[in-house]
Amino acid sequence: MMIENQKRLRLAPEVTGESDFFDGLPDDLVVCILCKLSSTARSPSDFINVLSTCKRLNGLALHRLVLSKASPKSLAVKAKNWCETAHRFIKRCVDAGNVEATFILGMSRGNGASLMAKAAMNSHASALYSLAVIQFNGSGGSKNDKDLRAGVALCARAAYLGHIDALRELGHCLQDGYGVRQNIAEGRRFLVQANARELATVISSTSSSRSSCPWLTWHPNHRHAPGSGCPLLSDFGCNVPPPEAHPANKFLVEWFSLPGGGVPAQGLRLCSHSGCGRPETRRHEFRRCSVCGAVNYCSRACQALDWKLRHKLECSPMEQWPDEELVEIDGDGDRAMAEDGNGVIIVQS
């Protein structure tokens, strides 16, 4: 018994002086703990605060394995806090192989299509959908650079991975015969699937009981109020909260709303959906509402969601178009978007 006690004493870490139990932990174990922290961090501060704790944690927290596991929320730097240090940190995450960081940095750059393509090759659903939007609009080039079939193919891949906006976009493309052979029944099936996934996402993100979710209760005389959420199931008296935007889209929205942020060039517009933030790369790139002409959208998915969120209550026919925009009034003048009383998008040639 005495021999065993002596062995335990020799194996125990020194607790005198400046040493503690943390010094006795091997680096591999600390890196494993930091990987768990970075992958579950709910804000950049949850992870960045570790860097200022001590020199050892500062070095191990920047390990490639730790950076490769960083969650999207840990990379969600606010536009007002953007600086060279934040850029270098996200760039280190990209170099470590973090797919989310690759997509976020690609979205925040005007010429980030190559980074988005890199993320898409790793089956990143949001990157695939963003590239589809680029193909649909011919972003970065002229309207002749549009590749509708490529956009549909990218949308189909993102939809297969469960991307809700891609499901919605693909459904509208099938209904309209836009870049794919028209199939109204299949298009409606994709739209129903997008709504079902959106509802499932909201429910799964709600950890409280059903009694604390008033939008799950049926109200026969319910009428949707502006700004109170997304009336995904408004016909049934439910008011589902709007889906949370991706950190990359949040950054774009915040960036262009900053004083002096503006748009990339004069005459270019942003997507009117409040959760998107995508800017035009040429004049009249985005399609405009053919009824009021006051809003424009980068995609049918953004148009459908913004219609539910607010535009349904604001849209009213415009008596006369502004003279300076008579040439191309509907996004390169090819196809206009409207919506009927049942919430079905009508694409007019």
Short mmCIF file of C-alpha atoms in Angstrom, two decimals:
data_model
loop_
_atom_site.label_atom_id
_atom_site.label_comp_id
_atom_site.label_asym_id
_atom_site.label_seq_id
_atom_site.Cartn_x
_atom_site.Cartn_y
_atom_site.Cartn_z
CA MET A 1 0.00 0.00 0.00
CA MET A 2 2.83 2.40 0.83
CA ILE A 3 4.45 1.71 -2.57
CA GLU A 4 1.23 2.53 -4.41
CA ASN A 5 0.85 5.83 -2.50
CA GLN A 6 4.42 6.77 -3.38
CA LYS A 7 3.71 6.09 -7.09
CA ARG A 8 0.59 8.25 -6.96
CA LEU A 9 2.56 11.09 -5.44
CA ARG A 10 5.17 10.88 -8.16
CA LEU A 11 2.53 10.89 -10.92
CA ALA A 12 0.54 13.79 -9.48
CA PRO A 13 1.33 17.26 -10.91
CA GLU A 14 3.11 19.84 -8.82
CA VAL A 15 0.72 22.16 -7.04
CA THR A 16 3.32 24.37 -5.45
CA GLY A 17 4.59 27.66 -6.86
CA GLU A 18 3.17 28.73 -10.21
CA SER A 19 2.29 25.25 -11.49
CA ASP A 20 -1.31 23.98 -11.58
CA PHE A 21 -3.23 21.06 -12.98
CA PHE A 22 -3.68 22.78 -16.36
CA ASP A 23 0.09 22.66 -16.91
CA GLY A 24 -0.05 18.91 -16.56
CA LEU A 25 -2.59 18.44 -19.36
CA PRO A 26 -1.12 17.23 -22.65
CA ASP A 27 -1.49 19.48 -25.70
CA ASP A 28 -3.59 16.91 -27.57
CA LEU A 29 -6.23 16.94 -24.85
CA VAL A 30 -6.35 20.75 -24.73
CA VAL A 31 -6.67 20.92 -28.53
CA CYS A 32 -9.55 18.43 -28.35
CA ILE A 33 -11.31 20.61 -25.77
CA LEU A 34 -10.73 23.74 -27.86
CA CYS A 35 -12.14 21.98 -30.94
CA LYS A 36 -15.33 21.32 -29.02
CA LEU A 37 -15.42 24.94 -27.89
CA SER A 38 -14.89 26.39 -31.36
CA SER A 39 -17.49 24.11 -32.95
CA THR A 40 -20.17 25.04 -30.42
CA ALA A 41 -19.36 28.74 -29.92
CA ARG A 42 -22.45 30.92 -30.26
CA SER A 43 -20.56 34.14 -30.96
CA PRO A 44 -17.03 35.23 -31.90
CA SER A 45 -16.39 36.38 -28.33
CA ASP A 46 -17.01 32.86 -26.98
CA PHE A 47 -13.93 31.69 -28.84
CA ILE A 48 -11.78 34.83 -29.11
CA ASN A 49 -11.77 35.33 -25.33
CA VAL A 50 -9.79 32.11 -25.03
CA LEU A 51 -6.92 33.68 -26.98
CA SER A 52 -6.39 36.30 -24.30
CA THR A 53 -6.45 33.84 -21.39
CA CYS A 54 -2.83 32.75 -21.46
CA LYS A 55 0.04 32.25 -23.86
CA ARG A 56 -0.44 28.49 -24.06
CA LEU A 57 -4.16 28.72 -24.89
CA ASN A 58 -3.42 31.47 -27.39
CA GLY A 59 -1.09 29.17 -29.28
CA LEU A 60 -3.23 26.04 -29.10
CA ALA A 61 -6.46 27.89 -30.02
CA LEU A 62 -4.87 28.83 -33.35
CA HIS A 63 -4.09 25.20 -34.12
CA ARG A 64 -5.26 24.21 -37.62
CA LEU A 65 -7.55 21.52 -36.25
CA VAL A 66 -9.26 23.98 -33.90
CA LEU A 67 -9.72 26.60 -36.63
CA SER A 68 -11.08 24.03 -39.06
CA LYS A 69 -13.88 23.19 -36.61
CA ALA A 70 -14.98 26.79 -35.95
CA SER A 71 -18.77 27.15 -36.15
CA PRO A 72 -20.53 29.71 -38.40
CA LYS A 73 -21.60 31.75 -35.35
CA SER A 74 -18.02 31.91 -34.09
CA LEU A 75 -17.11 33.48 -37.45
CA ALA A 76 -20.06 35.90 -37.48
CA VAL A 77 -18.09 39.12 -37.08
CA LYS A 78 -20.34 42.18 -37.13
CA ALA A 79 -19.73 44.63 -39.95
CA LYS A 80 -19.07 47.49 -37.52
CA ASN A 81 -16.31 45.41 -35.88
CA TRP A 82 -14.66 44.37 -39.15
CA CYS A 83 -10.95 45.10 -39.23
CA GLU A 84 -7.70 43.71 -40.54
CA THR A 85 -7.35 41.47 -37.48
CA ALA A 86 -10.78 39.92 -38.08
CA HIS A 87 -9.89 39.40 -41.75
CA ARG A 88 -6.63 37.67 -40.84
CA PHE A 89 -8.44 35.40 -38.36
CA ILE A 90 -11.05 34.27 -40.91
CA LYS A 91 -8.29 33.87 -43.52
CA ARG A 92 -6.43 31.55 -41.12
CA CYS A 93 -9.63 29.54 -40.74
CA VAL A 94 -9.88 29.32 -44.53
CA ASP A 95 -6.26 28.14 -44.78
CA ALA A 96 -7.05 25.53 -42.11
CA GLY A 97 -9.78 24.08 -44.32
CA ASN A 98 -12.86 25.59 -42.63
CA VAL A 99 -15.60 25.45 -45.28
CA GLU A 100 -17.87 27.93 -43.49
CA ALA A 101 -15.05 30.47 -43.28
CA THR A 102 -14.36 29.96 -46.98
CA PHE A 103 -17.98 30.75 -47.84
CA ILE A 104 -18.22 33.74 -45.49
CA LEU A 105 -15.02 35.30 -46.84
CA GLY A 106 -16.19 34.64 -50.40
CA MET A 107 -19.52 36.37 -49.77
CA SER A 108 -17.86 39.38 -48.16
CA ARG A 109 -15.62 39.98 -51.19
CA GLY A 110 -16.73 41.51 -54.45
CA ASN A 111 -14.73 38.89 -56.38
CA GLY A 112 -15.21 35.96 -54.01
CA ALA A 113 -16.73 33.53 -56.53
CA SER A 114 -13.58 31.38 -56.45
CA LEU A 115 -13.82 31.01 -52.68
CA MET A 116 -17.53 30.13 -52.94
CA ALA A 117 -16.66 27.56 -55.62
CA LYS A 118 -14.08 26.07 -53.26
CA ALA A 119 -16.74 25.78 -50.55
CA ALA A 120 -19.24 24.36 -53.05
CA MET A 121 -16.79 21.60 -54.02
CA ASN A 122 -16.96 20.56 -50.38
CA SER A 123 -20.76 20.25 -50.65
CA HIS A 124 -21.53 23.49 -48.81
CA ALA A 125 -25.24 24.03 -49.52
CA SER A 126 -25.26 27.83 -49.10
CA ALA A 127 -22.25 28.18 -51.41
CA LEU A 128 -23.95 26.05 -54.06
CA TYR A 129 -27.08 28.17 -53.86
CA SER A 130 -25.09 31.43 -54.03
CA LEU A 131 -23.34 30.20 -57.16
CA ALA A 132 -26.74 29.32 -58.61
CA VAL A 133 -27.92 32.90 -58.03
CA ILE A 134 -24.77 34.14 -59.77
CA GLN A 135 -25.53 31.92 -62.78
CA PHE A 136 -29.18 32.98 -62.92
CA ASN A 137 -28.24 36.68 -62.91
CA GLY A 138 -24.99 36.52 -64.86
CA SER A 139 -23.36 38.38 -61.98
CA GLY A 140 -19.99 39.90 -62.79
CA GLY A 141 -20.74 40.00 -66.51
CA SER A 142 -23.52 40.96 -68.90
CA LYS A 143 -27.01 39.52 -69.18
CA ASN A 144 -25.70 37.31 -71.99
CA ASP A 145 -23.52 35.55 -69.43
CA LYS A 146 -26.55 34.03 -67.71
CA ASP A 147 -26.51 30.24 -67.60
CA LEU A 148 -29.95 29.12 -66.51
CA ARG A 149 -29.25 25.40 -66.83
CA ALA A 150 -26.13 25.69 -64.69
CA GLY A 151 -28.15 27.66 -62.12
CA VAL A 152 -30.83 24.97 -61.99
CA ALA A 153 -28.18 22.24 -61.62
CA LEU A 154 -26.51 24.06 -58.72
CA CYS A 155 -29.92 24.69 -57.14
CA ALA A 156 -30.79 21.02 -57.44
CA ARG A 157 -27.55 20.03 -55.68
CA ALA A 158 -28.15 22.55 -52.87
CA ALA A 159 -31.77 21.40 -52.56
CA TYR A 160 -30.59 17.80 -52.28
CA LEU A 161 -28.45 18.90 -49.33
CA GLY A 162 -31.54 20.45 -47.69
CA HIS A 163 -31.06 24.15 -48.46
CA ILE A 164 -34.51 25.73 -48.02
CA ASP A 165 -34.04 28.68 -50.39
CA ALA A 166 -32.68 26.33 -53.05
CA LEU A 167 -35.77 24.12 -52.69
CA ARG A 168 -37.99 27.17 -53.07
CA GLU A 169 -36.00 28.49 -56.05
CA LEU A 170 -36.05 25.10 -57.77
CA GLY A 171 -39.80 24.84 -57.23
CA HIS A 172 -40.41 28.19 -58.93
CA CYS A 173 -38.08 27.30 -61.79
CA LEU A 174 -40.03 24.08 -62.40
CA GLN A 175 -43.35 25.90 -62.23
CA ASP A 176 -42.22 28.59 -64.66
CA GLY A 177 -40.09 26.42 -66.95
CA TYR A 178 -37.16 28.69 -66.20
CA GLY A 179 -33.92 26.92 -67.14
CA VAL A 180 -35.65 23.55 -66.97
CA ARG A 181 -38.60 21.81 -68.60
CA GLN A 182 -41.83 23.03 -67.02
CA ASN A 183 -43.40 20.70 -64.49
CA ILE A 184 -46.00 22.49 -62.38
CA ALA A 185 -46.85 19.53 -60.17
CA GLU A 186 -43.19 18.81 -59.36
CA GLY A 187 -42.58 22.50 -58.74
CA ARG A 188 -45.39 22.67 -56.21
CA ARG A 189 -44.00 19.58 -54.52
CA PHE A 190 -40.66 21.32 -54.02
CA LEU A 191 -42.39 24.43 -52.66
CA VAL A 192 -44.36 22.35 -50.15
CA GLN A 193 -41.16 20.59 -49.16
CA ALA A 194 -39.42 23.96 -48.65
CA ASN A 195 -42.24 25.13 -46.38
CA ALA A 196 -42.18 21.88 -44.44
CA ARG A 197 -38.41 22.09 -43.91
CA GLU A 198 -38.72 25.73 -42.86
CA LEU A 199 -41.35 24.82 -40.28
CA ALA A 200 -39.27 21.87 -39.04
CA THR A 201 -36.24 24.15 -38.66
CA VAL A 202 -38.21 26.61 -36.55
CA ILE A 203 -39.62 23.86 -34.35
CA SER A 204 -36.25 22.17 -33.85
CA SER A 205 -34.63 25.48 -32.89
CA THR A 206 -37.27 26.06 -30.22
CA SER A 207 -36.19 24.28 -27.05
CA SER A 208 -39.20 25.36 -24.99
CA SER A 209 -42.56 23.65 -24.83
CA ARG A 210 -45.33 24.09 -27.38
CA SER A 211 -47.31 26.26 -24.98
CA SER A 212 -44.66 28.97 -25.33
CA CYS A 213 -45.01 29.00 -29.13
CA PRO A 214 -48.22 30.94 -29.88
CA TRP A 215 -47.68 30.59 -33.63
CA LEU A 216 -48.39 26.85 -33.32
CA THR A 217 -51.95 27.53 -32.18
CA TRP A 218 -54.72 27.68 -34.75
CA HIS A 219 -56.72 30.94 -34.80
CA PRO A 220 -59.60 30.88 -37.33
CA ASN A 221 -59.89 34.69 -37.38
CA HIS A 222 -56.14 35.25 -37.37
CA ARG A 223 -54.79 38.01 -39.62
CA HIS A 224 -51.09 38.46 -40.16
CA ALA A 225 -49.65 41.74 -38.90
CA PRO A 226 -46.76 43.41 -40.77
CA GLY A 227 -43.34 42.73 -39.33
CA SER A 228 -44.58 40.07 -36.89
CA GLY A 229 -42.97 37.12 -38.63
CA CYS A 230 -43.22 34.98 -41.72
CA PRO A 231 -46.81 33.86 -42.42
CA LEU A 232 -45.66 30.51 -43.76
CA LEU A 233 -48.94 28.93 -42.65
CA SER A 234 -50.98 32.14 -42.42
CA ASP A 235 -53.89 30.51 -44.22
CA PHE A 236 -54.22 28.23 -41.20
CA GLY A 237 -53.84 30.98 -38.61
CA CYS A 238 -50.18 30.25 -37.82
CA ASN A 239 -47.44 32.86 -37.76
CA VAL A 240 -44.04 31.21 -38.08
CA PRO A 241 -41.04 33.37 -37.10
CA PRO A 242 -38.86 34.38 -40.07
CA PRO A 243 -35.92 32.04 -40.72
CA GLU A 244 -32.55 33.11 -39.38
CA ALA A 245 -30.25 34.46 -42.06
CA HIS A 246 -26.79 33.00 -42.62
CA PRO A 247 -23.96 34.98 -40.93
CA ALA A 248 -22.60 35.88 -44.37
CA ASN A 249 -25.91 37.45 -45.40
CA LYS A 250 -26.20 39.23 -42.04
CA PHE A 251 -22.75 40.71 -42.61
CA LEU A 252 -23.72 42.02 -46.05
CA VAL A 253 -26.92 43.59 -44.73
CA GLU A 254 -25.02 45.27 -41.88
CA TRP A 255 -22.14 46.35 -44.13
CA PHE A 256 -24.31 48.16 -46.66
CA SER A 257 -26.36 49.79 -43.90
CA LEU A 258 -23.28 51.36 -42.28
CA PRO A 259 -22.77 55.10 -42.76
CA GLY A 260 -20.67 55.46 -45.88
CA GLY A 261 -21.11 51.77 -46.71
CA GLY A 262 -23.43 52.32 -49.67
CA VAL A 263 -23.48 50.05 -52.70
CA PRO A 264 -20.46 49.04 -54.81
CA ALA A 265 -21.15 51.65 -57.47
CA GLN A 266 -23.65 54.35 -58.32
CA GLY A 267 -26.93 53.05 -59.73
CA LEU A 268 -26.55 49.55 -58.32
CA ARG A 269 -29.15 48.18 -55.93
CA LEU A 270 -29.35 45.64 -53.14
CA CYS A 271 -31.77 42.75 -52.99
CA SER A 272 -34.91 44.06 -51.25
CA HIS A 273 -35.24 41.00 -49.02
CA SER A 274 -34.05 42.16 -45.60
CA GLY A 275 -32.21 38.90 -44.90
CA CYS A 276 -30.20 38.73 -48.14
CA GLY A 277 -27.85 41.71 -48.64
CA ARG A 278 -26.64 40.71 -52.12
CA PRO A 279 -25.68 43.70 -54.31
CA GLU A 280 -25.99 44.05 -58.05
CA THR A 281 -22.83 43.89 -60.15
CA ARG A 282 -24.40 45.83 -63.06
CA ARG A 283 -27.43 48.07 -63.53
CA HIS A 284 -30.82 46.35 -63.62
CA GLU A 285 -29.28 42.96 -62.86
CA PHE A 286 -31.97 41.98 -60.37
CA ARG A 287 -35.60 41.42 -61.37
CA ARG A 288 -38.05 44.03 -60.17
CA CYS A 289 -41.65 43.61 -59.02
CA SER A 290 -43.75 44.14 -62.15
CA VAL A 291 -46.66 45.53 -60.12
CA CYS A 292 -45.16 48.34 -58.05
CA GLY A 293 -41.58 48.56 -59.36
CA ALA A 294 -40.43 49.64 -55.90
CA VAL A 295 -38.54 46.49 -54.95
CA ASN A 296 -36.09 44.17 -56.69
CA TYR A 297 -34.80 40.70 -55.90
CA CYS A 298 -31.77 38.58 -56.72
CA SER A 299 -33.85 35.40 -56.85
CA ARG A 300 -37.37 34.02 -56.80
CA ALA A 301 -36.72 32.60 -53.35
CA CYS A 302 -36.00 36.06 -51.94
CA GLN A 303 -39.04 37.46 -53.74
CA ALA A 304 -41.35 34.76 -52.36
CA LEU A 305 -40.07 35.12 -48.80
CA ASP A 306 -40.13 38.93 -48.82
CA TRP A 307 -43.69 38.79 -50.19
CA LYS A 308 -44.72 36.81 -47.12
CA LEU A 309 -42.73 38.99 -44.73
CA ARG A 310 -43.83 42.46 -45.80
CA HIS A 311 -44.26 43.23 -49.49
CA LYS A 312 -47.71 41.62 -49.70
CA LEU A 313 -49.02 44.45 -47.52
CA GLU A 314 -47.06 47.20 -49.29
CA CYS A 315 -47.33 46.34 -52.99
CA SER A 316 -49.59 48.62 -55.03
CA PRO A 317 -49.65 49.27 -58.79
CA MET A 318 -47.47 52.09 -60.09
CA GLU A 319 -49.30 54.45 -62.42
CA GLN A 320 -46.17 55.57 -64.26
CA TRP A 321 -42.62 54.27 -64.32
CA PRO A 322 -39.72 56.68 -63.75
CA ASP A 323 -38.43 57.96 -67.10
CA GLU A 324 -34.84 57.01 -66.41
CA GLU A 325 -35.74 53.36 -65.95
CA LEU A 326 -38.09 52.79 -68.88
CA VAL A 327 -35.48 50.91 -70.89
CA GLU A 328 -35.02 47.88 -68.65
CA ILE A 329 -37.64 47.72 -65.98
CA ASP A 330 -37.54 44.08 -64.98
CA GLY A 331 -33.95 43.03 -64.45
CA ASP A 332 -32.35 43.21 -67.91
CA GLY A 333 -35.84 43.49 -69.37
CA ASP A 334 -36.33 39.77 -69.91
CA ARG A 335 -38.76 38.45 -67.31
CA ALA A 336 -40.92 40.25 -64.74
CA MET A 337 -42.18 38.89 -61.46
CA ALA A 338 -45.58 39.35 -59.88
CA GLU A 339 -47.71 37.33 -57.52
CA ASP A 340 -51.38 36.47 -57.55
CA GLY A 341 -53.80 36.47 -54.64
CA ASN A 342 -52.88 32.92 -53.69
CA GLY A 343 -49.21 33.73 -53.20
CA VAL A 344 -48.17 32.03 -56.47
CA ILE A 345 -45.39 33.75 -58.40
CA ILE A 346 -46.27 34.71 -61.96
CA VAL A 347 -43.34 35.21 -64.32
CA GLN A 348 -44.20 37.40 -67.27
CA SER A 349 -42.10 37.36 -70.43
#
